[in-house]
Structures are given as structure tokens and as C-alpha cells.
Short mmCIF file of C-alpha atoms in Angstrom, two decimals:
data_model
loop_
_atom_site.label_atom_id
_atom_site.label_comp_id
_atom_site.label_asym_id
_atom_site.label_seq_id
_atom_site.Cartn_x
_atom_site.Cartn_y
_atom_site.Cartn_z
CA UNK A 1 112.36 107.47 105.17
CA UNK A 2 111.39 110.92 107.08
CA UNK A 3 108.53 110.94 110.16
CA UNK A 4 107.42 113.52 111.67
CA UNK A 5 104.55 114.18 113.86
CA UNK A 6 101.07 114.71 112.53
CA UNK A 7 98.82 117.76 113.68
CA UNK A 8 96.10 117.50 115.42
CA UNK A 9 93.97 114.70 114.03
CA UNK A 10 92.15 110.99 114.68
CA UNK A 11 93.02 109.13 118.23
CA UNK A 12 96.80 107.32 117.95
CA UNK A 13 96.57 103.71 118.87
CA UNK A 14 98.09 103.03 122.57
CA UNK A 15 101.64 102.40 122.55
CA UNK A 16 102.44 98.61 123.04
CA UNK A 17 99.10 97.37 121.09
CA UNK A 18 98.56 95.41 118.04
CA UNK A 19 97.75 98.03 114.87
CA UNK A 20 95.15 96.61 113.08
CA UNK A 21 95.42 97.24 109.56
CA UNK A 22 92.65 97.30 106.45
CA UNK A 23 94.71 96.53 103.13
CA UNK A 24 93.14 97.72 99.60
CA UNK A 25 94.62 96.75 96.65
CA UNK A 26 92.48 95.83 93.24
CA UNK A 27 95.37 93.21 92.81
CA UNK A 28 94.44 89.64 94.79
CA UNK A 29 98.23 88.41 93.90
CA UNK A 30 99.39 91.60 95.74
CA UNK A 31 96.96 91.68 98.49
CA UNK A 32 98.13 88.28 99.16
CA UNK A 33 101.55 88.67 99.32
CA UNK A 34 101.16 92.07 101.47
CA UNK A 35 98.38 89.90 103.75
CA UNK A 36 101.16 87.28 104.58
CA UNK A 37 104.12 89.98 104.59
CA UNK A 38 102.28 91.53 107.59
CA UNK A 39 101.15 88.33 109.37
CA UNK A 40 104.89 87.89 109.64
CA UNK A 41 104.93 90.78 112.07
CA UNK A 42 103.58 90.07 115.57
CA UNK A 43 102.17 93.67 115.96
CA UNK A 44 100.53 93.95 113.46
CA UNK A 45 97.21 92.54 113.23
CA UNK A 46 95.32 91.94 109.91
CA UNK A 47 91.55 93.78 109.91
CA UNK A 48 90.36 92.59 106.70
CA UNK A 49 91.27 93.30 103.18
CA UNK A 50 89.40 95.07 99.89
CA UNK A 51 89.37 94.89 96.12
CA UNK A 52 88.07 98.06 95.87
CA UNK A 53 87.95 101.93 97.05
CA UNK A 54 84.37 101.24 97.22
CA UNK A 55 84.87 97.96 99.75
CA UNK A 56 88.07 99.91 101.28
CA UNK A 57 85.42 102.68 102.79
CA UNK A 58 82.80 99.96 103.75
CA UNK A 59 85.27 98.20 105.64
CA UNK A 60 86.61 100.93 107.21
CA UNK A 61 83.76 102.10 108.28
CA UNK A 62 82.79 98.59 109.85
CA UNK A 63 85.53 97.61 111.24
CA UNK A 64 87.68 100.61 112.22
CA UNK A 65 90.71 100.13 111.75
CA UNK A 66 93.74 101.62 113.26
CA UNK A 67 95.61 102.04 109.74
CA UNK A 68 94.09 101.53 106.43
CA UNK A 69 97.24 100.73 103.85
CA UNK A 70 95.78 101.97 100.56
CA UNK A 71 96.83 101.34 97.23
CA UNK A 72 96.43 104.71 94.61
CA UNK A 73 94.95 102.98 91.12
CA UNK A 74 92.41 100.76 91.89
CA UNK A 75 90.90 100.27 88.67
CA UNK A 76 86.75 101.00 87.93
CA UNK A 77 84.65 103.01 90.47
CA UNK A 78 86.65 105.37 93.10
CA UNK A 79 90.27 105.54 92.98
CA UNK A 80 92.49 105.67 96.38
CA UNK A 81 92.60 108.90 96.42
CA UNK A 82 89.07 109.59 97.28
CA UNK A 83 88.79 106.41 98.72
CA UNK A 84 91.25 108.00 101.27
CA UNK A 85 89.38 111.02 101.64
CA UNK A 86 86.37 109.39 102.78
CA UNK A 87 87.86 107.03 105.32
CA UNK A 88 89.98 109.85 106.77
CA UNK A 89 87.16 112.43 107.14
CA UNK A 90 85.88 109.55 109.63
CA UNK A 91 89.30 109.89 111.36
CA UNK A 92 91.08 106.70 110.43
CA UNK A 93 94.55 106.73 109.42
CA UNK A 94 95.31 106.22 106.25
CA UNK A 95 98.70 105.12 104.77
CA UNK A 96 99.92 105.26 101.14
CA UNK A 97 101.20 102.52 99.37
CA UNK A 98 101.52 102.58 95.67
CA UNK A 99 104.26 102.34 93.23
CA UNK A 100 103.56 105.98 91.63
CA UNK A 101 105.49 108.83 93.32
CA UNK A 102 104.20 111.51 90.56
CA UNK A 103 103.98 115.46 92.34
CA UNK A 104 100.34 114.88 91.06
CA UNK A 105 99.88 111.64 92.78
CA UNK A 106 101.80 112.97 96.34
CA UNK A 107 100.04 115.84 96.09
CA UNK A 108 96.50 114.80 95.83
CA UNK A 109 96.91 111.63 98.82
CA UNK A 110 98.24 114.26 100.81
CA UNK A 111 95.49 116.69 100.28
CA UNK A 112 92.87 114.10 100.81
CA UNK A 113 94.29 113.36 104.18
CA UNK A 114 96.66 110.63 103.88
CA UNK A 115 98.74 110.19 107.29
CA UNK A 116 101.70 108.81 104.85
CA UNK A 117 102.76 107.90 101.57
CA UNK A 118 105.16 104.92 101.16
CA UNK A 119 106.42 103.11 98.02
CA UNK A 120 106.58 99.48 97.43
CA UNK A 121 110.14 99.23 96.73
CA UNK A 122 110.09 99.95 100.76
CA UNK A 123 112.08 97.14 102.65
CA UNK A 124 109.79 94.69 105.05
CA UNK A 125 110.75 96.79 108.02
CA UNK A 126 110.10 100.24 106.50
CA UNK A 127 106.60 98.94 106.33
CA UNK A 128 106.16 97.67 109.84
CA UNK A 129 107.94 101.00 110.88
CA UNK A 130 106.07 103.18 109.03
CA UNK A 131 102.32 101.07 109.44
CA UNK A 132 102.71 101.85 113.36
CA UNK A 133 103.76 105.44 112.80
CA UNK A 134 100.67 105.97 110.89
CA UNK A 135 98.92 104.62 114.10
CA UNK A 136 100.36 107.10 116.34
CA UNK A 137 99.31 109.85 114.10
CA UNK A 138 102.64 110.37 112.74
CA UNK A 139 103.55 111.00 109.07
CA UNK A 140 105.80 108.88 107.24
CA UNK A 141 107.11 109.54 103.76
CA UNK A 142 109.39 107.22 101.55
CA UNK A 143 112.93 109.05 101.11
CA UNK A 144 112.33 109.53 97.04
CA UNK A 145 108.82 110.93 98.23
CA UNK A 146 110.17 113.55 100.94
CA UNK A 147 112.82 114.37 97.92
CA UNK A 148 110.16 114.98 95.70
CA UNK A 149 107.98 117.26 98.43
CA UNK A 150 110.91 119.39 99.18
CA UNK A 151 112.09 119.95 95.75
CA UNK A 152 108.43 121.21 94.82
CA UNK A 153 108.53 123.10 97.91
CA UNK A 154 111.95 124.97 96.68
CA UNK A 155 110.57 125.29 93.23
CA UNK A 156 109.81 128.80 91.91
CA UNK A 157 105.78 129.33 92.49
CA UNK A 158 105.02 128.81 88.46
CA UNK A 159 104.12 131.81 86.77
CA UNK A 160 100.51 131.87 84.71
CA UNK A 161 99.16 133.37 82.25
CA UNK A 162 95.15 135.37 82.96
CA UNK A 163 94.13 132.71 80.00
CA UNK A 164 95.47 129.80 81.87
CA UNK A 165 94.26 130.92 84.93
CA UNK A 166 90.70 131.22 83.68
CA UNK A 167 91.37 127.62 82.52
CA UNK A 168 92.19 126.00 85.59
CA UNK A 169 89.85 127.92 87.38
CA UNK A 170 87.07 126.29 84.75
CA UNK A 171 88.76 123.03 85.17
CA UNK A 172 88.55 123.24 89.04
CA UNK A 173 84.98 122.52 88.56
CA UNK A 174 85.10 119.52 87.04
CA UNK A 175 84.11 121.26 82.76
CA UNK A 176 85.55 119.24 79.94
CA UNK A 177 87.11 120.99 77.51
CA UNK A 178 84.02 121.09 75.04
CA UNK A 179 82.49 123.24 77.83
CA UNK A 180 85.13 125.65 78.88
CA UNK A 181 85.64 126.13 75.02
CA UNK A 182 82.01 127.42 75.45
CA UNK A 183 81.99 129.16 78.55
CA UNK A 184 85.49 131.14 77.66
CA UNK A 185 84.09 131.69 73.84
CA UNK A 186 87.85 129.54 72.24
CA UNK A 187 87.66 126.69 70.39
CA UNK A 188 88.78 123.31 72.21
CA UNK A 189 92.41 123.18 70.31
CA UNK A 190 93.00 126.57 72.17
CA UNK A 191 91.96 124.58 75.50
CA UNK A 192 94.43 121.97 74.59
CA UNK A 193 96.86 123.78 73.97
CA UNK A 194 96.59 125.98 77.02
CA UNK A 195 96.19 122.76 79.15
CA UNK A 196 99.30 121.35 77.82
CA UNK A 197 101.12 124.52 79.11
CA UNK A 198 99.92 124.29 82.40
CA UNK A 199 100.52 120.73 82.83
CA UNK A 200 104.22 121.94 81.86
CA UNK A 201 104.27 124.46 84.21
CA UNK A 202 102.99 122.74 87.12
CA UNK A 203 104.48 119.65 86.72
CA UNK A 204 101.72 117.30 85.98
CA UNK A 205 100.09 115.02 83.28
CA UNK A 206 96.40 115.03 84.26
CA UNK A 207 93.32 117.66 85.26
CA UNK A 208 92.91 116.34 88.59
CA UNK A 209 96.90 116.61 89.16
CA UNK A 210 96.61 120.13 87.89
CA UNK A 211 93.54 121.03 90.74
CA UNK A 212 95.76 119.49 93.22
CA UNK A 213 99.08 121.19 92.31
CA UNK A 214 96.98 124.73 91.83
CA UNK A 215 95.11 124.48 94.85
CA UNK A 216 98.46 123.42 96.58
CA UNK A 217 100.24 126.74 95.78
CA UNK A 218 97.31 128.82 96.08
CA UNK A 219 97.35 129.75 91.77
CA UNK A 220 93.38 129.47 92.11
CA UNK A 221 91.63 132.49 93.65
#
């Protein structure tokens, strides 16, 4: 597991003090299990909990939090990316933890401001460790994650074509395929197809991934 420090970014708890922690996960089992997993750790002190990216932002905007562990898929309504988003725009740290480790997925958490971005194969301790480096404002990223960001970061920038470009650029703004069939005058198999190229190229298996990933390496003008 790599950490790192942060730049510059919300207040770091002081040193010494409990980290009080917000946990969303649309699972109760899970939430349970993580709820009495961290009770277990005398530093750590237990916030409140959500169902929801919805309830997630409420609470953290209630309560304030010093960490807010969020889970990725949270099933209907906002997902945990944009549930992270809007809690860290308010400057509270936000830490990953999900069981996808997708470029898409790491890529779009990261973007939306996550401090870190742990998996839940993680031991107990990585946890702990890495729940009071989020505090401090320092950025911790499970090993196969940090793998994952450095091989994309040694990867050849993909190479598009004008056509795809005009795609993505089209999907950056949110069009379905019926209307950037109509706004680039192509039927939608042509948009399929194309999309199914540059999810090839850049790695990914969904629109939003491909905005992320795009955005990431600067392929949208």
C-alpha cells in the first residue's frame, strides 16, 4: 500500500485524536461488519453510517466528519463517485473502499476528489492505517491500485481517430447515441461501433469511464 502526501486541500485532523469516520455502503450486512471492524480500533471513532450516496452527502454535511469511507456502486440514485464529489468540494476527506479496481473506476474517484482508494481484500490494519492517513490529508492507494495508476501512467497516450474524437467530445456532454448519430449526421451502428473502439483504446467499458480516462490524458480539447 503506497501514501504519499496530499496537496493542498481540507484541514488534517490533529495528530493523537480520534478520526471520526462516516461509512456508506448500500449493503446493511457490509456496513455492519465494517461498523464493528472499526469499533475494534480505539482511534477510530464511528460518525454515523448511510445506505445511500444521497444519505452519505446529508450526513456529511451534518456531521462533518474527519473521513468519509465510501463505497463506489451504491445502487439507485447517485453513485459514490459523485457522492464523493460533493462531500469533498465541502472539504471532507473522502476514502475509497470498493471491490472494483477498473482504470475507469480509479480514475473517476480520483478525479472527483477522493483522498484514497482502498480495496476490500485490504487486511484490518491497512484500513486503520490508511482511514487516519486520509485524515491527515494524505493519499493512500491499495498496492494492485498504485500498480494499476502507474502502468496507465507508462502507457502510450492512445492514439484517436478525428471521428472518435468528435465522439467523445459529443459524449462528454452527456448525448446518447441516438443524438450524436444526429448531431454528427451517422447512423447509431456507426456510433457503436466507434464507441467500442474507443473503449478499446482507452481501456474502459462504459461512457462515463471514457470522459474520465479522456479528460485524464487531455484527448478532449
Amino acid at each position: 500500500m503506497t501514501d504519499s502526501p496530499a496537496g493542498p486541500g481540507p484541514t488534517a485532523t490533529p495528530e493523537g485524536a480520534p478520526v471520526r469516520v462516516l461509512l456508506c455502503d448500500d449493503h446493511a450486512v457490509v456496513r455492519a461488519g465494517l461498523l464493528a471492524l472499526l469499533g475494534s480500533e480505539p482511534r477510530i471513532e464511528i460518525a454515523g453510517e448511510a445506505g445511500s450516496g444521497e444519505e452519505a452527502v446529508a450526513a456529511a454535511a451534518k456531521l462533518r466528519p474527519d473521513v468519509v469511507l465510501m463505497d463506489l456502486q451504491l445502487g439507485p440514485g447517485i453513485d459514490g463517485v459523485e457522492a464523493t464529489r460533493r462531500i469533498a468540494a465541502t472539504g471532507v476527506h473522502v476514502l475509497v473502499l470498493t471491490t472494483y479496481d477498473t482504470d475507469a473506476d480509479i480514475t473517476r474517484a480520483i478525479d472527483a476528489g477522493a483522498t484514497g482508494y482502498l480495496l476490500k481484500a485490504e487486511r484490518p490494519e491497512e484500513l486503520f492505517t490508511a482511514i487516519h492517513a486520509a485524515a491527515q490529508g494524505r493519499t493512500t492507494l491499495s498496492a494492485p491500485v498504485a500498480s494499476r495508476v502507474m502502468d496507465r501512467m507508462r502507457r502510450p497516450r492512445p492514439t484517436l481517430t478525428d471521428r472518435e474524437r468528435d465522439i467523445l467530445a459529443q459524449l462528454s456532454q452527456g448525448l446518447g447515441n441516438r443524438d450524436i448519430a444526429r448531431a454528427l449526421f451517422i447512423s447509431e451502428a456507426t456510433v457503436k461501433t466507434h464507441l467500442g473502439r474507443i473503449y478499446d483504446k482507452l481501456g474502459v467499458d462504459t461512457r462515463a469511464g471514457a470522459v474520465a480516462v479522456a479528460k485524464e490524458q487531455r484527448l478532449l480539447s
